[in-house]
XYZ file of C-alpha atoms in Angstrom:
661
model
C 75.514 44.239 -10.052
C 72.071 45.793 -10.733
C 70.089 43.533 -12.919
C 67.351 45.313 -15.108
C 64.731 43.335 -16.988
C 62.870 44.754 -20.001
C 60.215 43.556 -22.548
C 61.305 43.675 -26.255
C 59.969 46.615 -27.785
C 59.116 48.177 -24.518
C 61.073 50.762 -22.382
C 63.338 50.648 -19.410
C 65.675 52.641 -17.132
C 69.215 52.017 -16.108
C 69.780 53.694 -12.903
C 73.002 55.858 -12.334
C 73.895 57.474 -8.869
C 75.193 60.997 -9.386
C 74.417 62.339 -6.200
C 77.606 63.685 -4.243
C 77.918 63.795 -0.378
C 80.526 66.608 -0.679
C 78.321 69.182 -2.438
C 80.239 68.229 -5.632
C 78.518 67.847 -8.840
C 79.251 65.633 -11.837
C 81.070 67.319 -14.633
C 80.806 64.328 -17.270
C 78.737 61.103 -17.371
C 79.688 58.468 -19.802
C 77.540 55.301 -20.705
C 79.454 52.155 -22.049
C 78.358 48.959 -23.227
C 80.195 45.692 -22.481
C 83.612 45.224 -23.963
C 83.359 48.864 -25.591
C 85.818 51.513 -24.963
C 83.833 54.208 -26.617
C 80.819 55.534 -24.816
C 77.476 55.511 -26.658
C 75.923 58.414 -24.592
C 77.919 61.286 -23.067
C 76.415 64.103 -20.709
C 78.949 66.780 -20.286
C 78.584 70.019 -18.175
C 81.312 72.065 -20.112
C 79.889 75.351 -19.280
C 79.501 74.702 -15.641
C 75.697 75.252 -15.628
C 74.999 72.190 -13.802
C 74.407 68.655 -15.306
C 70.897 69.079 -15.815
C 71.933 71.762 -18.288
C 74.605 69.710 -19.854
C 75.200 68.638 -23.423
C 73.916 65.282 -24.478
C 75.928 63.308 -27.290
C 74.210 60.069 -28.349
C 75.485 57.219 -30.655
C 73.495 56.736 -33.860
C 72.493 53.099 -32.290
C 70.406 54.860 -29.590
C 69.561 58.034 -31.376
C 65.760 58.673 -30.544
C 65.792 55.754 -28.122
C 67.825 57.019 -25.305
C 67.455 59.916 -22.847
C 69.395 60.555 -19.640
C 67.353 62.300 -17.120
C 69.446 63.824 -14.146
C 66.418 64.930 -12.453
C 65.239 61.455 -11.678
C 66.025 59.789 -8.550
C 68.233 57.979 -8.872
C 69.253 59.584 -12.302
C 68.357 57.316 -15.169
C 69.215 56.501 -18.729
C 65.694 55.661 -20.220
C 65.774 53.439 -23.173
C 62.845 52.602 -25.501
C 61.992 50.390 -28.481
C 64.146 47.822 -27.064
C 65.642 45.170 -29.289
C 67.276 41.735 -28.183
C 70.517 43.347 -29.316
C 70.209 45.781 -26.504
C 70.647 43.237 -23.859
C 74.071 43.004 -22.342
C 76.241 44.809 -19.616
C 76.400 48.587 -19.103
C 78.467 50.996 -17.069
C 77.650 54.454 -15.971
C 80.980 56.385 -15.380
C 80.614 59.656 -13.353
C 83.238 62.265 -13.081
C 82.823 65.060 -10.434
C 84.187 68.443 -10.259
C 86.407 67.297 -7.443
C 88.047 64.646 -9.518
C 86.001 61.800 -8.022
C 85.194 59.031 -10.520
C 82.128 56.732 -9.662
C 81.272 53.584 -11.845
C 78.025 51.942 -11.942
C 77.937 48.490 -13.568
C 74.505 46.825 -14.533
C 73.005 44.144 -16.772
C 70.131 44.760 -19.004
C 68.075 41.528 -19.983
C 65.723 42.216 -22.959
C 63.139 39.419 -23.810
C 59.565 38.441 -24.118
C 57.342 37.353 -21.030
C 55.414 34.310 -21.506
C 51.720 34.576 -22.418
C 49.285 33.210 -20.013
C 49.054 29.210 -20.318
C 46.224 27.789 -22.283
C 44.728 24.387 -21.158
C 43.433 22.216 -23.763
C 42.142 18.499 -23.686
C 43.383 15.742 -25.996
C 41.175 16.901 -28.751
C 42.661 20.515 -28.625
C 39.407 21.896 -27.047
C 40.068 24.769 -24.674
C 39.071 23.679 -21.082
C 37.042 25.717 -18.617
C 38.139 26.028 -14.972
C 35.817 23.281 -13.964
C 36.176 20.093 -16.320
C 33.996 17.119 -16.321
C 32.202 15.492 -14.965
C 33.962 12.423 -16.149
C 33.245 8.980 -15.377
C 35.722 7.100 -13.270
C 38.304 5.432 -15.564
C 38.468 8.140 -18.336
C 41.856 8.834 -19.469
C 42.530 12.488 -18.989
C 45.388 14.287 -20.920
C 46.062 18.039 -20.375
C 47.791 20.334 -22.864
C 49.435 23.422 -21.448
C 50.305 25.957 -24.349
C 52.250 29.126 -23.950
C 52.151 31.112 -27.268
C 55.172 33.378 -26.656
C 58.187 33.945 -24.397
C 61.697 34.528 -24.860
C 63.781 33.194 -23.418
C 61.892 30.097 -23.935
C 59.439 29.662 -21.094
C 59.529 27.065 -18.332
C 56.430 25.008 -17.730
C 55.430 23.461 -14.374
C 52.627 21.191 -13.526
C 51.005 21.341 -10.084
C 48.159 19.199 -8.327
C 46.416 21.043 -5.489
C 49.555 23.333 -5.240
C 52.002 20.742 -4.931
C 54.602 20.432 -7.777
C 54.427 17.290 -9.945
C 57.888 16.098 -10.875
C 58.740 14.262 -13.910
C 59.496 11.264 -11.777
C 55.766 10.768 -10.591
C 54.759 7.179 -11.192
C 51.304 7.947 -11.943
C 51.430 11.183 -13.765
C 53.394 11.695 -16.814
C 54.849 14.936 -18.292
C 56.091 15.359 -21.696
C 57.384 18.544 -23.501
C 56.447 19.202 -27.196
C 58.752 21.263 -29.569
C 57.358 24.521 -30.530
C 58.779 27.298 -32.856
C 57.796 29.920 -30.358
C 56.607 29.601 -26.668
C 56.342 26.261 -25.001
C 53.870 23.071 -24.906
C 53.707 20.655 -22.013
C 51.548 17.546 -21.866
C 50.378 16.145 -18.493
C 49.073 12.510 -18.838
C 46.818 12.025 -15.785
C 45.903 8.615 -16.916
C 42.698 6.768 -15.824
C 40.545 8.883 -13.354
C 39.793 7.594 -9.985
C 37.975 8.854 -7.075
C 41.259 10.252 -5.827
C 40.927 13.061 -8.645
C 37.713 14.215 -7.670
C 37.859 18.081 -7.072
C 41.627 17.953 -7.683
C 43.015 21.076 -9.227
C 45.715 20.792 -12.003
C 47.677 23.913 -12.613
C 50.244 24.814 -15.420
C 52.574 27.438 -14.481
C 54.925 29.335 -16.621
C 57.912 31.791 -16.375
C 61.225 32.959 -17.530
C 63.891 35.691 -16.459
C 61.724 38.498 -17.884
C 58.448 37.791 -16.079
C 58.502 38.873 -12.532
C 55.572 36.697 -11.243
C 54.534 33.336 -12.924
C 51.525 32.932 -14.749
C 49.201 29.796 -14.257
C 45.966 28.464 -15.533
C 44.188 25.593 -13.635
C 41.441 23.435 -14.024
C 39.239 21.414 -11.456
C 38.212 17.975 -12.159
C 34.661 16.777 -11.501
C 33.738 13.099 -11.730
C 30.876 10.853 -11.881
C 31.048 8.270 -9.058
C 28.930 5.550 -7.601
C 28.273 5.624 -3.850
C 30.796 4.318 -1.590
C 28.209 3.145 1.008
C 24.503 2.893 1.465
C 23.216 2.133 4.918
C 19.911 2.255 6.627
C 20.164 3.568 10.133
C 17.607 2.713 12.777
C 17.234 2.382 16.446
C 16.051 -0.900 18.022
C 15.267 -4.398 16.788
C 11.423 -4.389 17.412
C 8.588 -1.782 17.158
C 4.982 -1.552 18.563
C 2.252 -1.421 16.254
C 0.870 2.141 16.134
C 4.193 3.846 17.126
C 6.064 6.064 14.856
C 9.546 5.125 14.058
C 12.454 6.959 12.414
C 14.772 5.537 9.710
C 17.737 7.059 8.000
C 19.514 6.174 4.833
C 23.013 7.540 4.766
C 24.444 7.448 1.331
C 28.189 8.587 0.818
C 30.475 9.169 -1.974
C 27.871 9.582 -4.868
C 28.629 12.171 -7.535
C 26.373 13.896 -8.470
C 24.038 13.615 -5.276
C 21.829 10.425 -5.626
C 18.175 9.952 -5.660
C 17.130 8.033 -2.636
C 13.851 5.941 -2.655
C 12.220 4.301 0.294
C 10.404 0.879 -0.575
C 8.368 -0.949 1.943
C 7.747 -4.590 0.313
C 6.666 -3.179 -3.119
C 5.146 0.175 -2.137
C 7.045 3.454 -2.409
C 7.154 5.767 0.500
C 7.752 9.511 0.761
C 10.780 10.538 2.787
C 10.213 13.014 5.458
C 13.276 15.286 4.545
C 16.710 14.878 2.874
C 20.061 16.424 3.702
C 23.033 16.798 1.243
C 26.544 17.923 2.069
C 29.640 17.884 -0.135
C 32.894 16.379 0.694
C 36.151 15.177 -0.753
C 34.484 11.783 -1.770
C 31.602 13.231 -3.521
C 28.887 13.916 -1.079
C 26.925 12.463 1.869
C 23.171 12.329 1.511
C 20.831 11.509 4.494
C 17.361 10.779 3.763
C 14.835 10.535 6.797
C 11.667 8.408 6.817
C 8.973 8.559 9.640
C 6.911 5.510 9.535
C 3.893 4.606 11.681
C 4.079 0.844 12.193
C 1.040 -1.279 10.998
C 0.664 -4.987 11.859
C 0.387 -5.711 8.028
C 3.883 -4.584 7.589
C 5.376 -6.905 10.173
C 8.252 -9.053 8.571
C 8.209 -6.846 5.581
C 11.482 -5.567 3.920
C 12.172 -1.839 4.245
C 14.617 -0.790 1.456
C 16.688 2.372 0.796
C 17.221 2.269 -3.071
C 19.808 4.569 -4.503
C 20.312 5.597 -8.134
C 22.620 8.036 -9.944
C 20.947 9.540 -12.894
C 24.232 9.744 -14.482
C 24.847 5.967 -14.041
C 21.545 4.586 -15.675
C 20.887 1.067 -15.055
C 22.780 0.918 -11.720
C 21.183 0.668 -8.357
C 22.573 0.533 -4.869
C 20.442 -0.484 -1.637
C 20.373 -1.606 2.058
C 17.392 -2.948 3.652
C 16.190 -4.084 6.968
C 13.360 -6.547 8.208
C 10.557 -4.880 10.263
C 9.792 -6.883 13.411
C 6.594 -5.128 14.576
C 4.880 -6.544 17.703
C 1.001 -6.569 17.428
C -2.047 -8.335 18.511
C -3.245 -11.103 16.078
C -4.435 -10.021 12.674
C -7.029 -12.613 11.673
C -8.912 -13.374 8.511
C -11.399 -16.351 7.954
C -11.934 -17.628 4.613
C -12.732 -20.821 2.558
C -9.958 -22.754 1.110
C -9.408 -24.587 -2.155
C -11.199 -21.755 -4.154
C -14.410 -22.417 -2.618
C -17.084 -19.645 -2.309
C -19.836 -19.325 0.412
C -22.237 -18.520 -2.515
C -21.754 -21.991 -3.896
C -21.718 -24.381 -0.946
C -24.114 -27.244 -1.664
C -25.399 -30.088 0.517
C -23.128 -32.894 0.907
C -19.968 -31.193 -0.049
C -16.803 -31.148 2.258
C -15.823 -27.506 3.041
C -12.390 -26.354 4.265
C -12.112 -23.136 6.328
C -8.659 -21.374 6.835
C -7.966 -18.985 9.661
C -5.347 -16.872 8.378
C -3.158 -15.438 11.224
C -0.565 -12.727 11.462
C 0.777 -12.634 14.830
C 3.864 -11.235 16.491
C 4.479 -12.777 19.054
C 3.246 -16.008 17.623
C -0.618 -16.989 18.580
C -0.833 -19.220 21.596
C -4.504 -20.589 21.237
C -7.046 -20.771 18.300
C -10.620 -21.327 19.117
C -13.406 -22.220 16.423
C -16.935 -21.025 17.082
C -20.126 -21.707 15.250
C -23.058 -19.157 16.252
C -20.749 -18.169 19.343
C -20.562 -21.919 20.241
C -17.122 -23.071 20.667
C -16.254 -26.133 18.693
C -12.813 -26.895 20.397
C -13.040 -25.992 23.872
C -10.534 -28.424 25.116
C -6.643 -27.634 25.278
C -6.051 -29.855 22.426
C -5.393 -28.304 18.915
C -7.014 -31.286 17.132
C -10.723 -32.039 17.237
C -12.402 -34.585 15.062
C -15.999 -35.728 14.630
C -18.313 -37.045 11.915
C -19.132 -33.314 11.360
C -16.058 -31.261 11.911
C -12.398 -31.940 11.870
C -10.133 -29.163 13.224
C -6.159 -29.084 13.093
C -5.033 -25.741 14.386
C -5.788 -22.801 11.969
C -7.685 -25.186 9.575
C -11.257 -26.698 10.020
C -12.965 -29.158 7.632
C -16.595 -29.501 7.465
C -17.689 -33.013 6.438
C -20.771 -33.533 4.299
C -22.283 -30.198 5.130
C -25.944 -29.896 5.829
C -28.152 -27.105 6.921
C -29.143 -28.513 10.199
C -25.531 -29.023 11.308
C -23.312 -26.494 9.467
C -25.288 -23.420 8.577
C -24.422 -20.333 10.618
C -21.765 -17.746 11.575
C -18.286 -19.188 11.708
C -15.354 -17.214 13.671
C -11.832 -18.229 14.691
C -10.628 -16.422 17.975
C -6.995 -16.008 18.226
C -4.827 -15.265 21.216
C -1.093 -14.177 21.790
C 0.675 -12.418 24.721
C -0.600 -8.860 23.403
C -4.515 -9.749 23.293
C -7.196 -11.795 21.721
C -9.014 -10.948 18.450
C -12.093 -12.442 16.704
C -11.864 -12.979 13.106
C -14.458 -11.655 10.446
C -17.658 -13.397 10.369
C -18.081 -16.287 7.676
C -21.614 -17.018 7.145
C -22.139 -20.217 5.611
C -25.347 -20.981 3.938
C -25.720 -24.548 2.629
C -27.555 -24.678 -0.571
C -29.835 -27.714 -0.850
C -32.358 -29.170 -3.399
C -36.082 -28.736 -2.782
C -37.905 -30.863 -0.485
C -41.464 -30.745 0.656
C -42.265 -28.212 3.483
C -44.678 -31.128 4.993
C -43.785 -34.638 5.305
C -47.388 -35.616 5.898
C -49.476 -36.984 2.887
C -52.300 -34.399 2.436
C -55.741 -35.543 1.433
C -57.888 -33.666 -0.835
C -61.569 -34.796 -1.293
C -63.952 -33.680 -3.869
C -67.834 -34.024 -4.376
C -68.028 -32.837 -7.832
C -66.099 -32.835 -11.107
C -67.067 -29.410 -11.976
C -65.039 -27.569 -9.318
C -61.460 -27.820 -9.565
C -59.137 -28.686 -6.607
C -56.418 -26.246 -5.624
C -53.683 -28.483 -4.669
C -51.003 -26.300 -2.974
C -47.230 -27.481 -3.063
C -44.837 -25.644 -0.737
C -41.200 -26.258 -0.972
C -38.247 -25.755 1.187
C -35.030 -24.900 -0.804
C -32.026 -22.867 -0.998
C -31.925 -20.949 -3.338
C -35.735 -20.735 -3.229
C -36.316 -18.465 -6.092
C -37.437 -19.538 -9.648
C -37.997 -23.046 -8.600
C -39.062 -25.453 -11.561
C -42.055 -27.619 -10.703
C -43.113 -30.818 -11.949
C -46.389 -32.796 -11.183
C -47.047 -36.470 -11.543
C -50.319 -38.306 -10.927
C -50.355 -42.121 -10.035
C -53.044 -44.498 -10.179
C -54.501 -45.433 -6.745
C -54.605 -49.154 -7.780
C -51.073 -49.653 -6.525
C -49.708 -50.147 -10.127
C -47.092 -47.333 -10.909
C -48.977 -46.010 -14.162
C -48.396 -42.550 -14.081
C -48.834 -39.498 -16.196
C -47.174 -36.030 -16.273
C -49.630 -33.183 -15.634
C -49.423 -30.556 -18.169
C -47.458 -27.383 -16.970
C -50.544 -25.082 -17.944
C -52.419 -26.731 -15.499
C -50.266 -25.147 -12.569
C -49.769 -21.530 -11.356
C -46.572 -20.388 -9.602
C -47.539 -18.213 -6.637
C -44.081 -17.420 -5.656
C -40.695 -18.994 -5.961
C -41.031 -21.672 -3.634
C -44.949 -22.531 -3.908
C -46.944 -23.829 -6.764
C -50.564 -24.342 -6.809
C -52.031 -27.060 -9.082
C -55.673 -26.493 -10.421
C -56.662 -30.194 -10.645
C -60.225 -31.297 -11.888
C -61.176 -35.110 -11.249
C -61.615 -36.746 -14.535
C -64.801 -38.583 -13.334
C -66.484 -39.163 -9.995
C -64.847 -41.857 -7.646
C -61.541 -40.936 -9.161
C -58.888 -41.678 -6.724
C -55.091 -40.804 -7.442
C -51.874 -39.778 -5.800
C -50.204 -36.654 -7.050
C -46.561 -36.013 -6.356
C -44.955 -32.547 -6.752
C -41.314 -32.190 -7.488
C -39.200 -29.026 -7.701
C -35.621 -28.363 -8.984
C -33.328 -25.481 -8.339
C -29.783 -24.661 -9.321
C -28.395 -27.340 -6.965
C -27.321 -30.418 -8.772
C -28.532 -33.337 -6.936
C -29.802 -36.843 -7.332
C -33.515 -37.699 -6.934
C -32.804 -39.458 -3.630
C -31.867 -36.115 -2.142
C -35.089 -34.335 -3.265
C -38.417 -34.944 -1.370
C -41.606 -34.335 -3.197
C -44.970 -33.195 -1.662
C -47.522 -36.144 -1.892
C -51.126 -35.448 -2.081
C -54.009 -38.005 -2.180
C -57.112 -37.083 -4.175
C -60.362 -39.087 -3.456
C -64.122 -38.470 -3.436
C -65.887 -37.488 -0.342
C -66.725 -40.384 2.093
C -67.111 -40.401 5.776
C -65.668 -37.050 7.024
C -62.088 -37.036 8.615
C -62.177 -36.447 12.384
C -62.212 -32.888 13.592
C -58.936 -31.608 14.994
C -58.173 -28.968 17.579
C -61.268 -29.418 19.456
C -61.069 -27.618 22.895
C -63.017 -25.680 25.558
C -62.296 -22.108 25.210
C -64.466 -20.752 28.019
C -66.328 -22.303 30.929
C -68.442 -21.742 34.030
C -70.258 -23.944 36.708
C -73.091 -24.656 34.375
C -72.017 -24.101 30.990
C -69.042 -24.091 28.529
C -67.783 -22.875 25.108
C -66.323 -25.500 22.751
C -64.864 -25.110 19.309
C -62.761 -27.115 16.756
C -60.326 -26.206 13.933
C -62.333 -24.968 10.887
C -59.560 -24.535 8.407
C -59.506 -28.159 6.902
C -58.899 -27.888 3.104
C -60.589 -31.181 2.039
C -64.169 -30.143 3.273
C -67.118 -29.413 1.217
C -68.866 -27.207 3.641
C -72.319 -27.244 1.817
C -72.655 -31.086 2.481
C -71.165 -31.256 6.002
C -72.504 -30.357 9.503
C -71.279 -31.164 12.951
C -72.822 -32.856 15.875
C -71.861 -32.637 19.665
C -72.965 -34.965 22.215
C -72.162 -34.327 26.038
C -72.132 -37.108 28.597
C -71.781 -37.349 32.220
C -68.434 -38.706 32.744
C -69.449 -40.807 35.794
C -72.929 -42.034 34.666
C -72.388 -41.935 30.779
C -75.947 -40.159 31.033
C -76.301 -38.104 27.694
C -76.882 -34.443 28.718
C -77.333 -32.704 25.616
C -77.169 -33.362 21.748
C -76.428 -30.420 19.586
C -75.898 -29.752 15.684
C -74.250 -26.885 14.086
C -73.043 -25.476 10.652
C -69.754 -24.486 12.275
C -67.682 -26.714 14.582
C -68.541 -24.223 17.360
C -70.698 -24.923 20.265
C -72.235 -23.271 23.398
C -73.671 -25.840 25.980
C -75.603 -24.809 28.963
C -77.686 -26.415 31.966
C -74.789 -28.473 33.209
C -75.301 -29.628 36.665
C -72.742 -27.796 39.073
C -69.601 -29.701 39.748
C -70.099 -32.385 37.159
C -67.349 -33.530 34.892
C -68.461 -34.147 31.260
C -67.255 -35.947 28.206
C -67.866 -34.130 25.040
C -67.806 -36.050 21.507
C -67.669 -33.860 18.421
C -68.442 -35.465 14.934
C -68.427 -34.201 11.310
C -71.382 -35.446 9.409
C -72.152 -35.775 5.770
C -74.459 -38.167 3.549
C -71.831 -40.925 3.956
C -72.090 -40.908 7.774
C -70.253 -39.410 10.564
C -66.539 -39.163 11.278
C -64.673 -40.599 14.294
C -65.429 -38.595 17.156
C -62.951 -36.000 18.810
C -63.099 -36.370 22.536
C -62.979 -33.488 25.023
C -62.780 -33.730 28.771
C -64.677 -30.946 30.458
C -63.614 -30.629 33.867
C -66.007 -29.702 36.699
C -66.050 -26.373 38.369
C -66.658 -26.513 42.087
C -69.285 -23.849 43.629
C -67.722 -20.933 45.597
C -67.150 -21.183 49.166
C -70.018 -20.127 51.518
C -67.524 -17.843 53.491
C -67.293 -15.801 50.248
C -71.017 -15.397 49.868
C -72.057 -14.615 53.639
C -73.092 -11.154 54.045
C -72.599 -10.028 50.535
C -75.367 -8.097 49.059
C -74.849 -9.081 45.534
C -75.065 -12.828 44.640
C -72.234 -14.763 43.457
C -74.379 -16.139 40.889
C -75.217 -12.732 39.556
C -71.391 -11.798 39.593
C -70.467 -15.044 37.825
C -73.085 -14.638 35.296
C -71.787 -11.045 34.514
C -68.198 -12.340 34.155
C -69.160 -15.154 31.837
C -71.205 -12.855 29.810
C -68.278 -10.414 29.433
C -65.875 -13.521 28.429
C -68.408 -14.889 26.052
C -68.746 -11.583 24.423
C -64.920 -11.008 24.025
C -64.538 -14.698 22.871
C -67.200 -14.376 20.076
C -65.616 -10.976 19.172
C -62.082 -12.494 18.845
C -63.259 -15.541 16.914
């Protein structure tokens, strides 16, 4: 039986085979409905003009809605404006001129095709083809609504093309009553990674619709990474070499943000590659890093964040093992500063070493002098104590501890010297000279310039104190007024002192202070003795500065500061060293003498005196060595006498000596 499906209110055609294989033609065609003996449509060729010119007799139920077309192939009863009541069984009875009767039975189904399913969420909002992203754990419920359809449409749910039965343990299907159409609910439940990119489709059909209609949605999820892993080759790296590191992140949705961190410093990735997969995606971030000794044993971390999951991070890390020669830094310990090291302190030095492989030897040097030359790591003395990478300087002083310190460190990859640590020990002022200096005066009208020169560090802006003591031996003293002194520079003060009366004899001490806190025992004053002129002090620095066979040139130091030149002269006495015979007696205003007419090859003794009205000083004794006459071999046959040549040379030397003096 032929089944014909038609839409309510629409049109359709019921086929009827009227073709004859015997060149016969139909004479009458009758259409019957089920269980009806009266035809509702008759086509009769009563005038034998051919069935296509036959008369059509139509019942009132189909008037204006039915028409038989004999020219169609096959011939068809066309029905329009169909009603549900039009559904049922139909028969086409064809009688031919030859008497043959042919019956065709068929069934007409009249209904309403289902409308396209509409998918909504639990709130009734219509869903787009792509839904989400949802957080994992979100409860998802899908509504499938078909607005119309008759007979009542059937609804099916599919996941990725596979039918979901009502017996599924995870997914629940519920049908909701509806006046027209159909309504089904799919309870997906709590979403898991398994639902990522899953497509849920609602399919509808009935016996009117040829091909089912469906609507689908694809689920997107927000997912944390499944794994984070730093990939690298090798366990050690050479300093200066470049190494590649990859951070592989799988399963994150949406794609993650990858940050490289070395210790606390962020690094820029060389490039990143992202690929999608069923689990979310795979992101590979590649880092190119040049190995540096300072990064040895530091932690390299790949930190991953998902902007849809704020506050959550995932990471993996490795510890860098970088082989390098020692990296050495020398500094003071315990918060000490090289700018504030004072005499007498204990100073601790620390040789900080970063070495991979570990250091095998540490040498300490002061001004390039090795302080621990033995194989022992520990060296101890009254000035130094060395224990490995630490050194203690005891009771520091300028003479023993000032200078440039270094530590030299060795491992299997090389030896490295540290930075220079220049230690400059600060000390309180002490007098530049340890000798008591004498100043003499011959009048109370001319002040004495008493010069006080200090050694100190720091030496700038010293404050000076002058104290005068009586020469009687008592410790009576008086402080000299600061206005009586003049600071020439930071480390030298000149006191302009005028004796209070003739024959005043006092001792003056010059003290100084700088920024170094110290006791008076650590300071050393300059001491000066002030006294009136008496017998002159002995001359110093007397020597023969030029000499020939019969003469010599002698001078003494003329820079004495306690001399009143206007009241002093100088006396030279020359004796034969063997006979003690006085050769010459000369006086001079300056301690400079030229002596002639000395017998050849004679050794002399010269006594030099300073003389004033009080008497003469102790003599300064000078031995004048004898000069032998030239050999006769040198003089024989020579036209110019040796004496003349010698006189010329002596004259030239004398002129040069006088000019230099």
